[in-house]
Coordinates of C-alpha atoms in Angstrom, one line a residue:
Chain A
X236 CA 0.0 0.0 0.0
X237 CA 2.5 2.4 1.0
X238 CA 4.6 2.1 -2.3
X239 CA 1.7 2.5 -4.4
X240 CA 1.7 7.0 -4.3
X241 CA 5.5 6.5 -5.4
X242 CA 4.8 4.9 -8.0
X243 CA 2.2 7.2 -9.0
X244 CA 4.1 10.1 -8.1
X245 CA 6.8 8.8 -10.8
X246 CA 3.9 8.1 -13.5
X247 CA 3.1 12.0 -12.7
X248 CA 6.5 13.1 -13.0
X249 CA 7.1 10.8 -16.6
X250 CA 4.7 12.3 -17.9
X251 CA 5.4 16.0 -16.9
X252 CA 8.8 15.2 -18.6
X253 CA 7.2 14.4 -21.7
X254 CA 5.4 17.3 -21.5
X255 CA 1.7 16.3 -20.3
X256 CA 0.6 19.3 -18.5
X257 CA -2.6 17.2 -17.1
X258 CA 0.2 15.6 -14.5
X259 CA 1.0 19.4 -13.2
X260 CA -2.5 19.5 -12.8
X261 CA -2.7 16.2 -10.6
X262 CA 0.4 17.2 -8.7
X263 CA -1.2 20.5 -8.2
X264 CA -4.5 19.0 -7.1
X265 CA -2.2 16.6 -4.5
X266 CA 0.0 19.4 -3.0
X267 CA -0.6 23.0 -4.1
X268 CA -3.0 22.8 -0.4
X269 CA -0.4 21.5 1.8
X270 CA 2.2 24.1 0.5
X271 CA -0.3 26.8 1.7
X272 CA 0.2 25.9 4.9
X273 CA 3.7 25.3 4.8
X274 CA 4.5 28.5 3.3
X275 CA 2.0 30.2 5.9
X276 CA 4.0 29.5 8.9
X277 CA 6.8 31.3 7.3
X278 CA 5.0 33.7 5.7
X279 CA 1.9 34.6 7.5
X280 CA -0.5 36.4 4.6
X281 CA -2.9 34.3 2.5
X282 CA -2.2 35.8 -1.0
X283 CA 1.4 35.9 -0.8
X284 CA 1.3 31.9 0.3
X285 CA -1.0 31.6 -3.0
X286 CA 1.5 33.4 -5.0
X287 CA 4.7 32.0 -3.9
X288 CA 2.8 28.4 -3.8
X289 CA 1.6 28.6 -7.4
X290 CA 5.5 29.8 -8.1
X291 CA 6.7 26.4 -7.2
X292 CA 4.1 25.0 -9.8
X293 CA 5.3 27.2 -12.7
X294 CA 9.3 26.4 -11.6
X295 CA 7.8 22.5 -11.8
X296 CA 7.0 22.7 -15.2
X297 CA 9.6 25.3 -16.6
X298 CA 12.2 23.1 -14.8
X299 CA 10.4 19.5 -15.8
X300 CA 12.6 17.9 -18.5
X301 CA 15.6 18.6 -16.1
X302 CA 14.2 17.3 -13.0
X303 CA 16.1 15.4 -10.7
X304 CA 14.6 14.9 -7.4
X305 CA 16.2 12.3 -5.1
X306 CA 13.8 12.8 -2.0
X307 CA 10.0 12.1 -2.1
X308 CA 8.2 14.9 -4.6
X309 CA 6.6 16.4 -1.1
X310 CA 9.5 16.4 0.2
X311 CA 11.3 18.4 -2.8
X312 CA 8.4 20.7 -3.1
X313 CA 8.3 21.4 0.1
X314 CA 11.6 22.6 0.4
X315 CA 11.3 24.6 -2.8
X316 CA 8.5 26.4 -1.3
X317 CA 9.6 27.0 1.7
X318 CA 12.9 29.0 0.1
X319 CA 10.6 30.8 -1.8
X320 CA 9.4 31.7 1.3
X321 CA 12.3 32.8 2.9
X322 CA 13.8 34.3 -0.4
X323 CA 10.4 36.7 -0.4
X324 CA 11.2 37.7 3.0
X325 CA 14.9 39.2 1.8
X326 CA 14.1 40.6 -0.8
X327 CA 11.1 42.5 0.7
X328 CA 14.0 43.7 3.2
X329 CA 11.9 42.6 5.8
X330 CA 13.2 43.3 9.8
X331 CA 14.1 39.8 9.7
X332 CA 18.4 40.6 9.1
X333 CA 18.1 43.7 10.8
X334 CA 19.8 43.6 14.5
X335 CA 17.3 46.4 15.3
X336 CA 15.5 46.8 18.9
X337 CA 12.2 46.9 17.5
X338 CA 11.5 43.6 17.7
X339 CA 12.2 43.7 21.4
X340 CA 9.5 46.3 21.5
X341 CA 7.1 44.2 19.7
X342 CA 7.5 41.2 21.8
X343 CA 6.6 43.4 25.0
X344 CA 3.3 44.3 22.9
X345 CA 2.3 41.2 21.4
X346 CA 2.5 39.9 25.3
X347 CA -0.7 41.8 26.4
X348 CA -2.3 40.2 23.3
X349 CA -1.6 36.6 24.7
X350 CA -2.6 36.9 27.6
X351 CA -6.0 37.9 26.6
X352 CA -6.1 35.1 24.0
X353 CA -4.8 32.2 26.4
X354 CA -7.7 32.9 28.7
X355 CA -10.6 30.8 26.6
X356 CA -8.3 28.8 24.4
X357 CA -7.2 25.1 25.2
X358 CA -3.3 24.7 25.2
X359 CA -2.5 24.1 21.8
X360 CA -4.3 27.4 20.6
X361 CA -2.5 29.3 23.0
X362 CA 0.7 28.3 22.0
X363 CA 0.0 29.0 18.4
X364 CA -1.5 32.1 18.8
X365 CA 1.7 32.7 20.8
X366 CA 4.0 31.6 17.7
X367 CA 2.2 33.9 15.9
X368 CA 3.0 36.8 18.2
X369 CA 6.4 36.1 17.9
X370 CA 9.0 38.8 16.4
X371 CA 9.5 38.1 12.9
X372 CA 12.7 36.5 12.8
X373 CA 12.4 35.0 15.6
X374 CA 9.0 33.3 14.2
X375 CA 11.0 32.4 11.4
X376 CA 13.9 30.3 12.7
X377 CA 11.8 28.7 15.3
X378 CA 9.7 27.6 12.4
X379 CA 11.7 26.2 10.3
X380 CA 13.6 24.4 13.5
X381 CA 10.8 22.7 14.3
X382 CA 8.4 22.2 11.0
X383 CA 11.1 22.1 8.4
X384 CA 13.3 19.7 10.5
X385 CA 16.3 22.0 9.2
X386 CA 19.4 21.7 11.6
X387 CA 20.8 25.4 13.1
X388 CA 23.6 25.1 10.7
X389 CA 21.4 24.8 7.6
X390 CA 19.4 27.6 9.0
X391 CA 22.6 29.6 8.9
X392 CA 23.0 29.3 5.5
X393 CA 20.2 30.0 4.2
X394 CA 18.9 33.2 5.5
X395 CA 22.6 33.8 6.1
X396 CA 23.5 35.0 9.4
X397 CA 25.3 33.2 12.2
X398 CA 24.7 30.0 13.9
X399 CA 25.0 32.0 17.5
X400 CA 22.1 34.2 16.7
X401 CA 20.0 31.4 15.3
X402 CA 20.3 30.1 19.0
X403 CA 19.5 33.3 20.7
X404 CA 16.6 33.2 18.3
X405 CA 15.2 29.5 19.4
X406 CA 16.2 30.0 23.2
X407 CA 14.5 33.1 23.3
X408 CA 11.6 31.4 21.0
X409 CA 11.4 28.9 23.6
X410 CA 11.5 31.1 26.8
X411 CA 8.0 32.8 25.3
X412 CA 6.8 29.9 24.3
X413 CA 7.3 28.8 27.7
X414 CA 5.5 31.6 29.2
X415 CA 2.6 31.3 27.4
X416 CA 2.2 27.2 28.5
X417 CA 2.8 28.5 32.2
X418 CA 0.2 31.6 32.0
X419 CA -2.2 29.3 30.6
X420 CA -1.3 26.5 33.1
X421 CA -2.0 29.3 35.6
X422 CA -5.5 28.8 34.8
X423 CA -5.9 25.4 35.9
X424 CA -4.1 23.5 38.5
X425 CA -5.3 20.3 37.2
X426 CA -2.7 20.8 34.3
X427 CA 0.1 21.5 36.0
X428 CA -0.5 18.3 37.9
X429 CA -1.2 16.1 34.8
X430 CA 2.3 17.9 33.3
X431 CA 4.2 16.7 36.7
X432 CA 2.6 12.9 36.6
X433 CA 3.6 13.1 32.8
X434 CA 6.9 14.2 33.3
X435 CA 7.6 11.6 36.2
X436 CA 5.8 8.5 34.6
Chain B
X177 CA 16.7 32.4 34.6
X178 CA 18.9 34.0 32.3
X179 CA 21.7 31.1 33.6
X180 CA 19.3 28.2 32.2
X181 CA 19.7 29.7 28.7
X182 CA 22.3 27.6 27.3
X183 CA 20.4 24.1 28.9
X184 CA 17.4 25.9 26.7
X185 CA 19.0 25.3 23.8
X186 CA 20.4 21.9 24.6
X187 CA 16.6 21.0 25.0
X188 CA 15.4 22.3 21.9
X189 CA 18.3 20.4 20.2
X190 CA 17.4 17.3 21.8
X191 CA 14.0 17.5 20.6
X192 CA 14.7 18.4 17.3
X193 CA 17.7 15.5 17.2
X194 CA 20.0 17.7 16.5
X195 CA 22.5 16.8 19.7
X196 CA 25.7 16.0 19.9
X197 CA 26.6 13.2 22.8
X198 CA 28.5 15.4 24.9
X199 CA 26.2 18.1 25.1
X200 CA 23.5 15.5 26.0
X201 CA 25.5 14.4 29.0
X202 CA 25.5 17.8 29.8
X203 CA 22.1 18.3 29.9
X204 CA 21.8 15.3 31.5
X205 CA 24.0 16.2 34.6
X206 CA 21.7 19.8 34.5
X207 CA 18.6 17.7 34.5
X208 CA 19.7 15.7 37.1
X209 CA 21.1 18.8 39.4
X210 CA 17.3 19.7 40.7
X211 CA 13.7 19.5 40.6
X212 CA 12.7 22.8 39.1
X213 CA 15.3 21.9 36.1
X214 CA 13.4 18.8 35.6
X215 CA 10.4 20.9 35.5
X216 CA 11.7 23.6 33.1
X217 CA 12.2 20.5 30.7
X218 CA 8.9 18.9 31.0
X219 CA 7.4 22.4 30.4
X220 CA 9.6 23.2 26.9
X221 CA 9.2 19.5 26.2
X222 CA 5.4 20.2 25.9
X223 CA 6.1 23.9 24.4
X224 CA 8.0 21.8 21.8
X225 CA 5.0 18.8 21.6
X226 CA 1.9 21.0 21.9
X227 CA 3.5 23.0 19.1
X228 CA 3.1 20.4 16.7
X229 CA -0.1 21.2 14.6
X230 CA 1.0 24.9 14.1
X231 CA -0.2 26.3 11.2
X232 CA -3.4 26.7 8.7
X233 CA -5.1 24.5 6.9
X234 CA -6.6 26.0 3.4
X235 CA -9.0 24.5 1.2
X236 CA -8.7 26.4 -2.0
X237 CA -10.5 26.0 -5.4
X238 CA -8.0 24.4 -6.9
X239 CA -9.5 25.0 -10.4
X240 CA -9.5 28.7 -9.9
X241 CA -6.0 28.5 -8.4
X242 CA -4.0 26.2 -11.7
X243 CA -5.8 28.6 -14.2
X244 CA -3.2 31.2 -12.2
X245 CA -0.5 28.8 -12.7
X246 CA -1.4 28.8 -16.4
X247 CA -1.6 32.0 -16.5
X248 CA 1.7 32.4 -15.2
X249 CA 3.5 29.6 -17.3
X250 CA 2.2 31.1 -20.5
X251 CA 3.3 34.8 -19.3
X252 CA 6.7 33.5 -18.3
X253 CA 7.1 31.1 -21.9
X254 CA 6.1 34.1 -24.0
X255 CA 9.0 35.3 -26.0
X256 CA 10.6 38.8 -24.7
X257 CA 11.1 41.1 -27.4
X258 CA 14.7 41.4 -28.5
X259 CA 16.6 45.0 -28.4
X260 CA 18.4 44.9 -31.5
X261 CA 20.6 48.2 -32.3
X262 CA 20.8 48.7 -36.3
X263 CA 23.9 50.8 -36.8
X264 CA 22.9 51.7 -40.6
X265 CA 20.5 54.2 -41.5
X266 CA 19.4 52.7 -44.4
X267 CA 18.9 48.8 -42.3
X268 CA 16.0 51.0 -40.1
X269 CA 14.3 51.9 -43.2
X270 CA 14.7 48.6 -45.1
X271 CA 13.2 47.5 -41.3
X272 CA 10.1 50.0 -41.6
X273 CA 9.5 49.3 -45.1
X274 CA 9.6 45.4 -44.7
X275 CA 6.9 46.4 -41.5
X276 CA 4.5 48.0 -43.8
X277 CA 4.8 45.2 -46.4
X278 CA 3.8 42.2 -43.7
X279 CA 1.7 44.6 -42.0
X280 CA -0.4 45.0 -45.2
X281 CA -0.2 41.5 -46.4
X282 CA -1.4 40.0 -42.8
X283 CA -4.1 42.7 -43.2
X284 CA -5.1 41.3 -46.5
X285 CA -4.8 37.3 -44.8
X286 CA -6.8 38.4 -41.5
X287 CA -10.0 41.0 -43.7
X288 CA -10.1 37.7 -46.3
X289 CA -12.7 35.1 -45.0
X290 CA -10.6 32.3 -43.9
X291 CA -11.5 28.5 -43.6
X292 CA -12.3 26.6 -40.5
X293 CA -9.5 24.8 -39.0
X294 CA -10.0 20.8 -39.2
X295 CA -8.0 18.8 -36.7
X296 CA -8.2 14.9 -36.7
X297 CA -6.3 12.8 -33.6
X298 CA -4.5 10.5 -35.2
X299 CA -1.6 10.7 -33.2
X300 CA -1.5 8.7 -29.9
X301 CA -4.0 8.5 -27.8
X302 CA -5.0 12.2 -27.5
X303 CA -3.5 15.4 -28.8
X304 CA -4.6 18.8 -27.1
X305 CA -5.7 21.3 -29.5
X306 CA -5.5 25.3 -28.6
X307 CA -8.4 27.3 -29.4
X308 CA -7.9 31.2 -31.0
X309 CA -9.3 32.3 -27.3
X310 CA -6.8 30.2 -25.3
X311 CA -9.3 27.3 -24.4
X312 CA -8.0 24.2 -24.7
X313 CA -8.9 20.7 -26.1
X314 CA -7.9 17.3 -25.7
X315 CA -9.2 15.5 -28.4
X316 CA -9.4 11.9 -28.4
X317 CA -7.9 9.3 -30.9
X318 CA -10.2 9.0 -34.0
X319 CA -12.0 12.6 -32.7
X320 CA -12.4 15.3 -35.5
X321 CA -12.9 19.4 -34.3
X322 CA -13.2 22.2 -36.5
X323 CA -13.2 25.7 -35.4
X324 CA -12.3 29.0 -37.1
X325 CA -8.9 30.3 -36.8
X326 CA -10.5 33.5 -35.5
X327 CA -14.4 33.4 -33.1
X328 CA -16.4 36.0 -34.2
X329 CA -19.7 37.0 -33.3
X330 CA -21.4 36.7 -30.0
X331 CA -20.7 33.0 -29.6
X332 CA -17.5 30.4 -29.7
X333 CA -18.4 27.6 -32.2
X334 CA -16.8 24.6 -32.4
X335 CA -17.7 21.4 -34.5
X336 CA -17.2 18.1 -32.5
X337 CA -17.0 14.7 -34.1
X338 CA -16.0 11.6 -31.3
X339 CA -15.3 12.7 -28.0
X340 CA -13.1 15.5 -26.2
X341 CA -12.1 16.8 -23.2
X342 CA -12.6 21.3 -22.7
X343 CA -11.1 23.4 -20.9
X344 CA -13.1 26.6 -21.8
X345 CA -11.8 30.4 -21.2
X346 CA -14.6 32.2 -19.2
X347 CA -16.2 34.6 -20.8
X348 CA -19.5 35.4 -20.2
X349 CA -20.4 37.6 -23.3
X350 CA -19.4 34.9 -25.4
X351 CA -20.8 32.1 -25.1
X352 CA -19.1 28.6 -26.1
X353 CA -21.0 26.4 -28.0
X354 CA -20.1 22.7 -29.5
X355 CA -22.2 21.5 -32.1
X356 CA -22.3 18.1 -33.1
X357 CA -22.9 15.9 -35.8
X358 CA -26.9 15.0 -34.9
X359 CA -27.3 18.5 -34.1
X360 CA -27.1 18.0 -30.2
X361 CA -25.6 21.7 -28.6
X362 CA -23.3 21.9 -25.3
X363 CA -23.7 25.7 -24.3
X364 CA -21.1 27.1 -22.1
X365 CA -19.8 30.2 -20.7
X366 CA -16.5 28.7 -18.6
X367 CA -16.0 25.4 -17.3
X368 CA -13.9 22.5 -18.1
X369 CA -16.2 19.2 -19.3
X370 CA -15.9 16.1 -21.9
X371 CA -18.1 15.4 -24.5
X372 CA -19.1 11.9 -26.2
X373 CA -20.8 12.1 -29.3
X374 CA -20.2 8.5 -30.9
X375 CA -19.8 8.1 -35.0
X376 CA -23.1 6.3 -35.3
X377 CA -24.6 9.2 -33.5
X378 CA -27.2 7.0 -31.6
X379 CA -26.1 8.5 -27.8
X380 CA -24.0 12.0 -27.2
X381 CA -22.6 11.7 -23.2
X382 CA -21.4 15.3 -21.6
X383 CA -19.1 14.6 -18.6
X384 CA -19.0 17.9 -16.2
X385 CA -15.4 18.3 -13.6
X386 CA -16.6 22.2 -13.2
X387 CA -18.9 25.2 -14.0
X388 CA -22.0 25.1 -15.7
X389 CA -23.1 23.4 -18.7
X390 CA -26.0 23.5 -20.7
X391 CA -26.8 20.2 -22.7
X392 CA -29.3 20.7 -25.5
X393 CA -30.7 17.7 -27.9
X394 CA -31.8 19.0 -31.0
X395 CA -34.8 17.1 -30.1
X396 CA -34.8 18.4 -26.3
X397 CA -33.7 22.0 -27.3
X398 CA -34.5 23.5 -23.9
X399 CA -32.1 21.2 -22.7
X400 CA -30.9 20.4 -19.4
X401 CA -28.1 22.4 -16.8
X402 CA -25.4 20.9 -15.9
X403 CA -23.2 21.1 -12.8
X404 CA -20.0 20.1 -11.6
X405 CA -19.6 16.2 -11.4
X406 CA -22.8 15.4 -13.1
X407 CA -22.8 13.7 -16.3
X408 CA -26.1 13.1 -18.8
X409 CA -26.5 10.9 -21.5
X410 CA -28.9 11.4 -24.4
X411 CA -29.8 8.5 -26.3
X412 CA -31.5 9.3 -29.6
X413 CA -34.2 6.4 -30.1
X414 CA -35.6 6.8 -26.1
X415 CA -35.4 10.6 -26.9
X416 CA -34.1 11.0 -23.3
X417 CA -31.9 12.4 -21.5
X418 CA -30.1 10.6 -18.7
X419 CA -29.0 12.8 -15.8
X420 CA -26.2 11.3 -12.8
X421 CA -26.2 13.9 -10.3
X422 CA -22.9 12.4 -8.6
X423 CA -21.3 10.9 -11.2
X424 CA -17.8 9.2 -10.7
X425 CA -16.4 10.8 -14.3
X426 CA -14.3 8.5 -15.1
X427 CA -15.9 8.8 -18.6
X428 CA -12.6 11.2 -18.5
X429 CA -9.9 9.0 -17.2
X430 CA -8.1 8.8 -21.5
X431 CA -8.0 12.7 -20.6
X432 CA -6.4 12.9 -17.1
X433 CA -4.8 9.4 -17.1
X434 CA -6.6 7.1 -14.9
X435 CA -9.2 6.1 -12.9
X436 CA -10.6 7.8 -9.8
X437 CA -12.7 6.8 -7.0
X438 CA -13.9 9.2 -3.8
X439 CA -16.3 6.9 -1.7
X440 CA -17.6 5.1 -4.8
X441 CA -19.8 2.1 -4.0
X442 CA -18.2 -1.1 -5.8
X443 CA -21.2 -1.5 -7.8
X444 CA -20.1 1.3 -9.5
X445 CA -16.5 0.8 -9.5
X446 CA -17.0 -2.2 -11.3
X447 CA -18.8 -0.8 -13.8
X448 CA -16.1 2.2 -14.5
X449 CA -13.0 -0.3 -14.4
X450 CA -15.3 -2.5 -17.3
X451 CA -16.2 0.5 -19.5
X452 CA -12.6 1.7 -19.5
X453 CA -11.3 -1.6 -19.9
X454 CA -13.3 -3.0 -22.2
X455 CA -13.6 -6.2 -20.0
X456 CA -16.3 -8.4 -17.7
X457 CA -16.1 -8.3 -14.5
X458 CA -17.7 -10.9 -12.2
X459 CA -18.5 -9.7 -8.8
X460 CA -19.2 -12.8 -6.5
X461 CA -20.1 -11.7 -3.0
X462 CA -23.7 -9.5 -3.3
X463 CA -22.3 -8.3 0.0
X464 CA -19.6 -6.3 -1.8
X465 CA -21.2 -4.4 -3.8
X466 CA -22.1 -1.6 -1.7
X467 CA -19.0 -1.8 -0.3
X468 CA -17.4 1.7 -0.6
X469 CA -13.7 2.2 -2.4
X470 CA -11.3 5.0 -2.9
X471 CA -8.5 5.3 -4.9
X472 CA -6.5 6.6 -7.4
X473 CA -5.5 4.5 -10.3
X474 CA -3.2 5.6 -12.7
X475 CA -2.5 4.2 -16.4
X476 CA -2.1 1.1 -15.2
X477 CA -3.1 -1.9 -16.6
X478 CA -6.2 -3.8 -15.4
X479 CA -4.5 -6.9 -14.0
X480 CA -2.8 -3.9 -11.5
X481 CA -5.9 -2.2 -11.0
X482 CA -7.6 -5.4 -9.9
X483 CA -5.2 -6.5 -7.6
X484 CA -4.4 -3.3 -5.8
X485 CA -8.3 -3.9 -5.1
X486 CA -8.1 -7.1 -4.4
X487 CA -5.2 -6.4 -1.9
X488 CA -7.3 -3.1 -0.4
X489 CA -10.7 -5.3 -0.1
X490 CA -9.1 -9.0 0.4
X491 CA -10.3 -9.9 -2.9
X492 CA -9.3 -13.1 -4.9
X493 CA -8.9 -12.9 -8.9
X494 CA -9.7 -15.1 -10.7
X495 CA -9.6 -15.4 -14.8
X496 CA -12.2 -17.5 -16.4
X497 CA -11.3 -16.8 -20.0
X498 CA -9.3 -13.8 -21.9
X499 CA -11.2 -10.5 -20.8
X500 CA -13.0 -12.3 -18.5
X501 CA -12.3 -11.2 -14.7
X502 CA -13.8 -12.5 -11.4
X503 CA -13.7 -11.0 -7.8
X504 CA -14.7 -13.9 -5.2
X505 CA -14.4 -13.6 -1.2
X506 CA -13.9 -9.5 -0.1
X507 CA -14.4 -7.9 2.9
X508 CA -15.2 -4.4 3.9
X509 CA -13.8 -2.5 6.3

């Protein structure tokens, strides 16, 4: 069962070589959705994820007799949009390579805003509403840490700045991440509780 | 708290498995130095954990969205205009008057009435035909099409003999219209559907993936609407038309390249897999055939399909003659 999409992916992709533009379509059909969301937690606005995702779809086919893709087509896609992503955040000389305070400033802001939102939410909600309060860059090397399974190194490299400050960026991602999962434990003692038996089982 | 920072980071690594051994001993010694360490990890463990399902889930109209990836591939393949500097005064006027020459003479070609285009598929299995107004056509092998190398007046003509797949341009004010051999119409303002109108022109099938079609027998010319994933068959001696209001489509499967099954009942699987085969299938256990599938069955051939269903619904196959198929046992989970 499990080898069966492989080799339909490679049907798809033998017959976007030879030109069949009905196998973009069923690629498209298969992924252009999951890339959305992929793209969205690096980019966090709907019509630039549609954009950039349907950009991966074009590079597909102007690319396809030259393909050569050694992971799984998700997997290659994924990546591709995902440095889309990140290459639509330099070029827009976003904050994110800036050393600048501001994002110190914003954090403080976006803390009152949690706080408010953990009160009704279960767990999980407040810590994404949390990652989305996050300073830009910040949000952005956490992300692709923990969704893009992409070691500090690699995050290095690509959006080019040191490994050191990738660290500050996930400790301190972690440390108001933290916060939020102790304000909302705050709420009810019962979950600190479950957290300790979890921890010590 | 500032001093747990760098046992922070250690954590994180070791969640993402991005550790080295040392600085896992490390953290381990940390870990092991008190209680509220412990419980600074359990916390960022479930920070890390609870984090998970971050993100947004869309559901987009995929249809709407890969006409923007056309769009896009045919903006980025069309030829830029190349700067060319003529150093000679007398190459820009040879230039200018060579312009006015093909300007005139395409002038002449485009004002002088010019004959439909025939197109017959005898290559392969399909070829894909583009229309003056950038709709698109797959035309099956043995299908015929004619259209004008220019639509004019209010509606988009085409002439359909055998069976195609469209992909029409929307465009409300101009309606698109295929005419067939018995005089059956398909009326449509922007959609993408297949058409069936077989050479002895006793049935004409229209297959709908999207929009909004209007199917008109010459005999029924009020017709019926069409939407997405219905299909209606007209069959000329009953002088009636057939309508499936959740049609599988897999009339279409020569266009997109295989069979495709959401929740179909096996009744009706069976009955695809025959018609696009061109084989009998023999479904033993009544039980089965309500039985419902899904899948996705590329250009494979039948002896594949059947056993990937076989091996999804515990199926044995069994082949009585040549062409002959037979499904015994099954059970449905």
């Amino acid at each position: 069962m499990s080898s069966q999409p492989d080799i339909l992916e490679q049907q798809w992709l033998a017959a976007l070589r030879a030109g069949d533009e009905s196998a973009l379509r069923r690629i498209f059909d298969r992924y252009y959705p999951s890339l959305l969301s992929d793209i969205y937690r690096v980019v966090p606005d709907e019509n630039t994820c549609e954009d950039l995702a349907q950009e991966v779809f074009v590079e597909l086919w102007r690319k396809r007799t030259e393909l050569d893709i050694h992971t799984s087509l998700r997997a290659y896609l994924r990546r591709s949009a995902v440095n889309r992503a990140l290459n639509h955040l330099k070029s827009n000389r976003r904050l994110l390579f800036d050393q600048s305070e501001q994002f110190e400033q914003a954090a403080d802001e976006s803390a009152g805003d949690i706080r408010r939102k953990i009160e009704q939410e279960t767990l999980e909600d407040a810590l994404h509403a949390a990652i989305e309060t996050l300073p830009e860059k910040c949000r952005v090397v956490f992300s692709l840490s923990r969704f893009e399974q992409m070691s500090h190194r690699e995050i290095a490299e690509q959006l080019g700045i040191s490994v050191k400050t990738i660290e500050n960026q996930i400790t301190k991602a972690m440390k108001i991440l933290r916060e939020a999962l102790v304000r909302h434990a705050e709420l009810s003692p019962v979950v600190i509780w479950a957290l300790k038996c979890w921890w010590e089982a | 708290m500032q001093a747990n920072d760098d046992y922070i980071l250690l954590l994180s690594k070791q969640f993402s498995g991005d550790i080295s051994p040392a600085e896992s001993d490390a953290l381990q010694s940390w870990l092991a130095q008190s209680p509220e360490h412990a419980q600074l990890a359990a916390e960022l463990r479930q920070v890390w954990e609870k984090t998970d399902a971050f993100g947004k889930t869309f559901s987009p109209n995929l249809d709407v969205s890969f006409r923007q990836v056309q769009a896009k591939i045919k903006a980025a393949e069309r030829p830029r205009a190349r700067v060319v500097s003529f150093g000679q005064r007398w190459l820009r006027v040879a230039a200018a008057l060579t312009f006015l020459l093909s300007a005139f003479w395409a002038y002449r070609q485009l004002s002088a009435p010019t004959e439909p285009l025939k197109i017959f598929a005898n290559r392969g299995d399909k070829q894909l035909v583009l229309l003056p107004d950038g709709s698109r056509v797959w035309l099956r092998a043995n299908g015929q099409l004619e259209h004008p190398v220019e639509f004019s007046g209010s509606e988009r003509h085409v002439k359909l003999l055998g069976e195609a797949y469209f992909e029409i341009e929307h465009d409300p004010a101009n309606p698109f219209v295929v005419d067939l051999p018995n005089g059956d119409k398909v009326k449509v303002l922007g959609t993408e559907f297949g058409v069936r109108a077989l050479p002895d022109q006793t049935s004409t099938g229209v297959f709908v993936r999207s929009g909004k079609v209007l199917f008109a027998p010459k005999a029924r010319p009020q017709g019926v609407v069409l939407t997405a994933h219905q299909k209606a068959t007209y069959i000329q001696n009953a002088a009636q038309i057939i309508v499936d209001k959740h049609a599988t489509l897999n009339e279409l499967a020569w266009q997109r390249g295989g069979l495709e099954f959401v929740g179909t009942p096996m009744e009706k699987v069976i009955a695809d897999i025959e018609a696009h085969y061109k084989v009998k299938i023999n479904l033993r256990n009544t039980y089965m055939r309500t039985c419902l599938h899904t899948a996705l069955h590329t250009t494979q051939p039948i002896d594949t399909v059947l056993e990937s269903l076989a091996l999804t619904h515990h199926f044995r196959v069994l082949r009585p003659a040549p062409g002959q198929y037979e499904l015994a046992g099954g059970t449905c989970k």
